Short mmCIF file of N, CA and C in Angstrom, two decimals:
data_model
loop_
_atom_site.label_atom_id
_atom_site.label_comp_id
_atom_site.label_asym_id
_atom_site.label_seq_id
_atom_site.Cartn_x
_atom_site.Cartn_y
_atom_site.Cartn_z
N MET A 1325 -57.92 -42.65 -39.07
CA MET A 1325 -56.78 -42.37 -38.21
C MET A 1325 -57.16 -42.68 -36.77
N PHE A 1326 -56.43 -42.14 -35.82
CA PHE A 1326 -56.66 -42.42 -34.42
C PHE A 1326 -57.77 -41.53 -33.86
N GLU A 1327 -58.75 -42.16 -33.21
CA GLU A 1327 -59.86 -41.40 -32.64
C GLU A 1327 -59.72 -41.22 -31.14
N ARG A 1328 -59.13 -42.21 -30.47
CA ARG A 1328 -58.94 -42.16 -29.01
C ARG A 1328 -57.48 -42.49 -28.71
N ILE A 1329 -56.82 -41.58 -28.00
CA ILE A 1329 -55.41 -41.74 -27.70
C ILE A 1329 -55.19 -41.58 -26.20
N LEU A 1330 -54.44 -42.50 -25.62
CA LEU A 1330 -54.04 -42.40 -24.22
C LEU A 1330 -52.60 -41.92 -24.19
N VAL A 1331 -52.36 -40.84 -23.47
CA VAL A 1331 -51.01 -40.29 -23.33
C VAL A 1331 -50.61 -40.46 -21.87
N ALA A 1332 -49.61 -41.29 -21.62
CA ALA A 1332 -49.14 -41.55 -20.26
C ALA A 1332 -47.97 -40.62 -19.97
N LEU A 1333 -48.14 -39.77 -18.97
CA LEU A 1333 -47.12 -38.80 -18.59
C LEU A 1333 -46.70 -39.03 -17.15
N ASP A 1334 -45.39 -39.00 -16.90
CA ASP A 1334 -44.91 -39.26 -15.55
C ASP A 1334 -44.29 -38.04 -14.88
N GLY A 1335 -44.28 -36.90 -15.54
CA GLY A 1335 -43.72 -35.70 -14.94
C GLY A 1335 -42.23 -35.53 -15.18
N SER A 1336 -41.61 -36.49 -15.84
CA SER A 1336 -40.18 -36.38 -16.12
C SER A 1336 -39.95 -35.49 -17.33
N GLY A 1337 -38.69 -35.30 -17.67
CA GLY A 1337 -38.34 -34.51 -18.83
C GLY A 1337 -38.85 -35.09 -20.13
N LEU A 1338 -39.14 -36.39 -20.13
CA LEU A 1338 -39.68 -37.03 -21.33
C LEU A 1338 -41.11 -36.60 -21.64
N SER A 1339 -41.81 -36.08 -20.65
CA SER A 1339 -43.21 -35.68 -20.87
C SER A 1339 -43.32 -34.64 -21.98
N GLU A 1340 -42.42 -33.68 -21.99
CA GLU A 1340 -42.45 -32.65 -23.04
C GLU A 1340 -42.21 -33.29 -24.41
N GLN A 1341 -41.29 -34.25 -24.49
CA GLN A 1341 -41.03 -34.94 -25.75
C GLN A 1341 -42.23 -35.75 -26.20
N VAL A 1342 -42.93 -36.36 -25.26
CA VAL A 1342 -44.13 -37.13 -25.58
C VAL A 1342 -45.18 -36.21 -26.21
N ILE A 1343 -45.36 -35.03 -25.64
CA ILE A 1343 -46.33 -34.07 -26.17
C ILE A 1343 -45.90 -33.59 -27.55
N GLU A 1344 -44.61 -33.39 -27.75
CA GLU A 1344 -44.12 -32.98 -29.07
C GLU A 1344 -44.40 -34.06 -30.11
N ILE A 1345 -44.22 -35.31 -29.75
CA ILE A 1345 -44.53 -36.42 -30.66
C ILE A 1345 -46.02 -36.42 -30.98
N LEU A 1346 -46.83 -36.19 -29.96
CA LEU A 1346 -48.28 -36.15 -30.15
C LEU A 1346 -48.67 -35.04 -31.13
N ASP A 1347 -47.95 -33.92 -31.09
CA ASP A 1347 -48.21 -32.82 -32.04
C ASP A 1347 -48.01 -33.28 -33.48
N ARG A 1348 -47.11 -34.23 -33.71
CA ARG A 1348 -46.82 -34.72 -35.06
C ARG A 1348 -47.87 -35.69 -35.58
N VAL A 1349 -48.72 -36.19 -34.70
CA VAL A 1349 -49.72 -37.18 -35.11
C VAL A 1349 -50.82 -36.55 -35.96
N GLN A 1350 -50.95 -35.24 -35.94
CA GLN A 1350 -51.99 -34.52 -36.67
C GLN A 1350 -53.38 -35.01 -36.27
N LEU A 1351 -53.73 -34.67 -35.06
CA LEU A 1351 -55.01 -35.11 -34.50
C LEU A 1351 -56.18 -34.44 -35.19
N LYS A 1352 -57.23 -35.21 -35.39
CA LYS A 1352 -58.48 -34.66 -35.93
C LYS A 1352 -59.18 -33.88 -34.81
N PRO A 1353 -59.96 -32.88 -35.14
CA PRO A 1353 -60.69 -32.14 -34.11
C PRO A 1353 -61.64 -33.02 -33.30
N GLU A 1354 -62.14 -34.10 -33.90
CA GLU A 1354 -63.07 -34.97 -33.18
C GLU A 1354 -62.36 -36.05 -32.35
N ALA A 1355 -61.04 -36.08 -32.38
CA ALA A 1355 -60.29 -37.05 -31.59
C ALA A 1355 -60.42 -36.74 -30.10
N ILE A 1356 -60.19 -37.75 -29.28
CA ILE A 1356 -60.21 -37.60 -27.84
C ILE A 1356 -58.87 -38.08 -27.29
N VAL A 1357 -58.23 -37.24 -26.50
CA VAL A 1357 -56.95 -37.59 -25.88
C VAL A 1357 -57.16 -37.69 -24.37
N VAL A 1358 -56.77 -38.82 -23.82
CA VAL A 1358 -56.82 -39.03 -22.38
C VAL A 1358 -55.39 -38.93 -21.87
N MET A 1359 -55.13 -37.90 -21.07
CA MET A 1359 -53.80 -37.70 -20.50
C MET A 1359 -53.79 -38.34 -19.12
N ALA A 1360 -52.96 -39.37 -18.95
CA ALA A 1360 -52.95 -40.14 -17.71
C ALA A 1360 -51.67 -39.88 -16.92
N HIS A 1361 -51.85 -39.72 -15.62
CA HIS A 1361 -50.72 -39.62 -14.70
C HIS A 1361 -50.99 -40.61 -13.58
N VAL A 1362 -50.04 -41.53 -13.38
CA VAL A 1362 -50.21 -42.57 -12.37
C VAL A 1362 -49.35 -42.22 -11.16
N LEU A 1363 -50.01 -42.12 -10.01
CA LEU A 1363 -49.30 -41.95 -8.75
C LEU A 1363 -48.98 -43.35 -8.25
N VAL A 1364 -47.71 -43.64 -8.05
CA VAL A 1364 -47.28 -44.97 -7.67
C VAL A 1364 -47.69 -45.27 -6.23
N ASN A 1365 -48.34 -46.41 -6.05
CA ASN A 1365 -48.77 -46.86 -4.72
C ASN A 1365 -48.40 -48.33 -4.61
N SER A 1366 -47.29 -48.60 -3.97
CA SER A 1366 -46.82 -49.98 -3.87
C SER A 1366 -47.67 -50.83 -2.94
N SER A 1367 -48.49 -50.19 -2.11
CA SER A 1367 -49.31 -50.96 -1.17
C SER A 1367 -50.69 -51.31 -1.74
N ALA A 1368 -50.97 -50.87 -2.96
CA ALA A 1368 -52.28 -51.16 -3.56
C ALA A 1368 -52.43 -52.66 -3.81
N ASP A 1369 -53.59 -53.18 -3.50
CA ASP A 1369 -53.88 -54.60 -3.71
C ASP A 1369 -54.84 -54.71 -4.89
N PRO A 1370 -54.34 -55.14 -6.06
CA PRO A 1370 -55.19 -55.19 -7.26
C PRO A 1370 -56.39 -56.11 -7.12
N GLU A 1371 -56.32 -57.10 -6.21
CA GLU A 1371 -57.45 -58.02 -6.03
C GLU A 1371 -58.63 -57.34 -5.36
N THR A 1372 -58.36 -56.38 -4.48
CA THR A 1372 -59.46 -55.72 -3.76
C THR A 1372 -59.80 -54.36 -4.35
N GLU A 1373 -58.95 -53.85 -5.24
CA GLU A 1373 -59.20 -52.54 -5.83
C GLU A 1373 -59.40 -52.68 -7.33
N ALA A 1374 -60.45 -53.36 -7.72
CA ALA A 1374 -60.68 -53.67 -9.14
C ALA A 1374 -60.83 -52.42 -9.99
N ASP A 1375 -61.52 -51.43 -9.50
CA ASP A 1375 -61.71 -50.21 -10.28
C ASP A 1375 -61.57 -49.02 -9.35
N ARG A 1376 -60.36 -48.58 -9.19
CA ARG A 1376 -60.07 -47.51 -8.25
C ARG A 1376 -60.60 -46.17 -8.73
N PRO A 1377 -61.00 -45.30 -7.81
CA PRO A 1377 -61.45 -43.97 -8.20
C PRO A 1377 -60.27 -43.09 -8.60
N HIS A 1378 -60.58 -41.95 -9.16
CA HIS A 1378 -59.52 -41.00 -9.51
C HIS A 1378 -58.77 -40.59 -8.27
N ALA A 1379 -57.48 -40.35 -8.41
CA ALA A 1379 -56.69 -39.82 -7.31
C ALA A 1379 -57.14 -38.38 -7.05
N GLU A 1380 -57.04 -37.98 -5.82
CA GLU A 1380 -57.39 -36.60 -5.48
C GLU A 1380 -56.32 -35.69 -6.08
N THR A 1381 -56.74 -34.55 -6.62
CA THR A 1381 -55.77 -33.64 -7.22
C THR A 1381 -54.84 -33.05 -6.17
N THR A 1382 -55.20 -33.11 -4.91
CA THR A 1382 -54.32 -32.58 -3.87
C THR A 1382 -53.13 -33.50 -3.61
N THR A 1383 -53.17 -34.76 -4.08
CA THR A 1383 -52.06 -35.68 -3.87
C THR A 1383 -50.99 -35.54 -4.95
N ILE A 1384 -51.25 -34.81 -5.98
CA ILE A 1384 -50.27 -34.58 -7.03
C ILE A 1384 -49.71 -33.18 -6.83
N PRO A 1385 -48.39 -33.02 -6.94
CA PRO A 1385 -47.82 -31.68 -6.75
C PRO A 1385 -48.49 -30.65 -7.67
N HIS A 1386 -48.74 -29.48 -7.12
CA HIS A 1386 -49.42 -28.41 -7.85
C HIS A 1386 -48.71 -28.11 -9.18
N GLN A 1387 -47.40 -28.10 -9.15
CA GLN A 1387 -46.62 -27.81 -10.36
C GLN A 1387 -46.87 -28.86 -11.45
N GLN A 1388 -46.98 -30.12 -11.04
CA GLN A 1388 -47.24 -31.19 -12.02
C GLN A 1388 -48.64 -31.05 -12.62
N MET A 1389 -49.61 -30.71 -11.79
CA MET A 1389 -50.98 -30.53 -12.30
C MET A 1389 -51.02 -29.38 -13.29
N GLU A 1390 -50.29 -28.31 -13.02
CA GLU A 1390 -50.23 -27.19 -13.96
C GLU A 1390 -49.62 -27.62 -15.28
N LYS A 1391 -48.59 -28.47 -15.23
CA LYS A 1391 -47.99 -28.98 -16.47
C LYS A 1391 -49.00 -29.78 -17.28
N LEU A 1392 -49.73 -30.67 -16.61
CA LEU A 1392 -50.74 -31.47 -17.30
C LEU A 1392 -51.78 -30.57 -17.96
N GLN A 1393 -52.22 -29.54 -17.26
CA GLN A 1393 -53.22 -28.63 -17.82
C GLN A 1393 -52.63 -27.82 -18.98
N ALA A 1394 -51.35 -27.47 -18.89
CA ALA A 1394 -50.70 -26.75 -19.99
C ALA A 1394 -50.60 -27.64 -21.22
N TYR A 1395 -50.22 -28.89 -21.02
CA TYR A 1395 -50.17 -29.83 -22.14
C TYR A 1395 -51.56 -30.00 -22.75
N GLN A 1396 -52.55 -30.10 -21.90
CA GLN A 1396 -53.93 -30.28 -22.35
C GLN A 1396 -54.37 -29.10 -23.20
N SER A 1397 -53.98 -27.89 -22.82
CA SER A 1397 -54.40 -26.69 -23.56
C SER A 1397 -53.76 -26.61 -24.95
N ARG A 1398 -52.67 -27.33 -25.17
CA ARG A 1398 -52.00 -27.32 -26.47
C ARG A 1398 -52.67 -28.24 -27.49
N LEU A 1399 -53.55 -29.09 -27.04
CA LEU A 1399 -54.16 -30.07 -27.94
C LEU A 1399 -55.25 -29.45 -28.80
N PRO A 1400 -55.32 -29.85 -30.07
CA PRO A 1400 -56.33 -29.30 -30.97
C PRO A 1400 -57.66 -30.06 -30.94
N CYS A 1401 -57.84 -30.89 -29.91
CA CYS A 1401 -59.04 -31.73 -29.84
C CYS A 1401 -59.51 -31.82 -28.39
N ARG A 1402 -60.59 -32.58 -28.20
CA ARG A 1402 -61.10 -32.78 -26.83
C ARG A 1402 -60.11 -33.63 -26.04
N SER A 1403 -60.04 -33.36 -24.75
CA SER A 1403 -59.12 -34.12 -23.91
C SER A 1403 -59.62 -34.14 -22.48
N GLN A 1404 -59.04 -35.05 -21.73
CA GLN A 1404 -59.34 -35.12 -20.30
C GLN A 1404 -58.10 -35.62 -19.59
N ILE A 1405 -58.03 -35.33 -18.29
CA ILE A 1405 -56.91 -35.78 -17.47
C ILE A 1405 -57.41 -36.86 -16.53
N GLU A 1406 -56.67 -37.97 -16.49
CA GLU A 1406 -56.98 -39.07 -15.58
C GLU A 1406 -55.83 -39.18 -14.58
N LEU A 1407 -56.14 -39.04 -13.31
CA LEU A 1407 -55.16 -39.24 -12.24
C LEU A 1407 -55.55 -40.52 -11.50
N VAL A 1408 -54.65 -41.49 -11.49
CA VAL A 1408 -54.95 -42.76 -10.85
C VAL A 1408 -53.78 -43.17 -9.95
N VAL A 1409 -54.06 -44.09 -9.04
CA VAL A 1409 -53.05 -44.58 -8.11
C VAL A 1409 -52.84 -46.07 -8.36
N GLY A 1410 -51.58 -46.50 -8.40
CA GLY A 1410 -51.31 -47.92 -8.56
C GLY A 1410 -50.01 -48.16 -9.30
N ASP A 1411 -49.89 -49.35 -9.86
CA ASP A 1411 -48.73 -49.72 -10.65
C ASP A 1411 -48.88 -49.08 -12.04
N PRO A 1412 -47.89 -48.30 -12.50
CA PRO A 1412 -48.04 -47.60 -13.78
C PRO A 1412 -48.41 -48.49 -14.96
N ALA A 1413 -47.76 -49.63 -15.11
CA ALA A 1413 -48.06 -50.52 -16.25
C ALA A 1413 -49.50 -51.00 -16.20
N GLU A 1414 -49.93 -51.45 -15.02
CA GLU A 1414 -51.30 -51.95 -14.89
C GLU A 1414 -52.32 -50.85 -15.10
N GLU A 1415 -52.06 -49.67 -14.56
CA GLU A 1415 -53.02 -48.58 -14.68
C GLU A 1415 -53.13 -48.06 -16.11
N ILE A 1416 -52.01 -48.01 -16.81
CA ILE A 1416 -52.04 -47.56 -18.21
C ILE A 1416 -52.87 -48.53 -19.05
N LEU A 1417 -52.66 -49.81 -18.85
CA LEU A 1417 -53.45 -50.80 -19.59
C LEU A 1417 -54.92 -50.75 -19.19
N ARG A 1418 -55.18 -50.58 -17.91
CA ARG A 1418 -56.58 -50.50 -17.44
C ARG A 1418 -57.28 -49.30 -18.06
N LEU A 1419 -56.61 -48.14 -18.08
CA LEU A 1419 -57.22 -46.95 -18.68
C LEU A 1419 -57.40 -47.12 -20.19
N ALA A 1420 -56.43 -47.78 -20.83
CA ALA A 1420 -56.55 -48.03 -22.27
C ALA A 1420 -57.78 -48.86 -22.57
N ASN A 1421 -58.05 -49.85 -21.73
CA ASN A 1421 -59.24 -50.68 -21.92
C ASN A 1421 -60.51 -49.91 -21.62
N ILE A 1422 -60.53 -49.17 -20.54
CA ILE A 1422 -61.73 -48.40 -20.17
C ILE A 1422 -62.11 -47.42 -21.28
N HIS A 1423 -61.12 -46.70 -21.81
CA HIS A 1423 -61.39 -45.67 -22.82
C HIS A 1423 -61.36 -46.22 -24.24
N GLN A 1424 -61.06 -47.49 -24.40
CA GLN A 1424 -61.01 -48.16 -25.70
C GLN A 1424 -60.17 -47.35 -26.69
N VAL A 1425 -58.91 -47.12 -26.32
CA VAL A 1425 -58.03 -46.28 -27.13
C VAL A 1425 -57.48 -47.03 -28.34
N ASP A 1426 -57.14 -46.26 -29.35
CA ASP A 1426 -56.54 -46.78 -30.57
C ASP A 1426 -55.00 -46.73 -30.51
N LEU A 1427 -54.49 -45.88 -29.61
CA LEU A 1427 -53.05 -45.64 -29.53
C LEU A 1427 -52.68 -45.24 -28.12
N ILE A 1428 -51.53 -45.77 -27.64
CA ILE A 1428 -50.97 -45.33 -26.37
C ILE A 1428 -49.65 -44.64 -26.70
N VAL A 1429 -49.48 -43.42 -26.19
CA VAL A 1429 -48.25 -42.66 -26.40
C VAL A 1429 -47.61 -42.46 -25.04
N MET A 1430 -46.33 -42.85 -24.93
CA MET A 1430 -45.62 -42.69 -23.67
C MET A 1430 -44.12 -42.63 -23.91
N GLY A 1431 -43.38 -42.14 -22.94
CA GLY A 1431 -41.92 -42.03 -23.05
C GLY A 1431 -41.23 -43.25 -22.54
#
């Protein structure tokens, strides 16, 4: 089954539905879920920012960070939160490659 899953969450109402779908996947305890939230930065230059560092948690609204942590606590397996800045499509693919995921789940 799936060992590494990337879950892209944007803070919208669809995020809860994405987590509900993930609950149906029946994750193994040894699975790893990477929960990604991309902060949009239209001024980012992908040519000069090949591997951007994590976004500071202070740049994401406190309420959103609490939601991510609540979703994380519902998972029956290991997980981590990735906060990145850039174009959502590019960042989701970049994280998928970095973590070598088997599945991307998003709304």
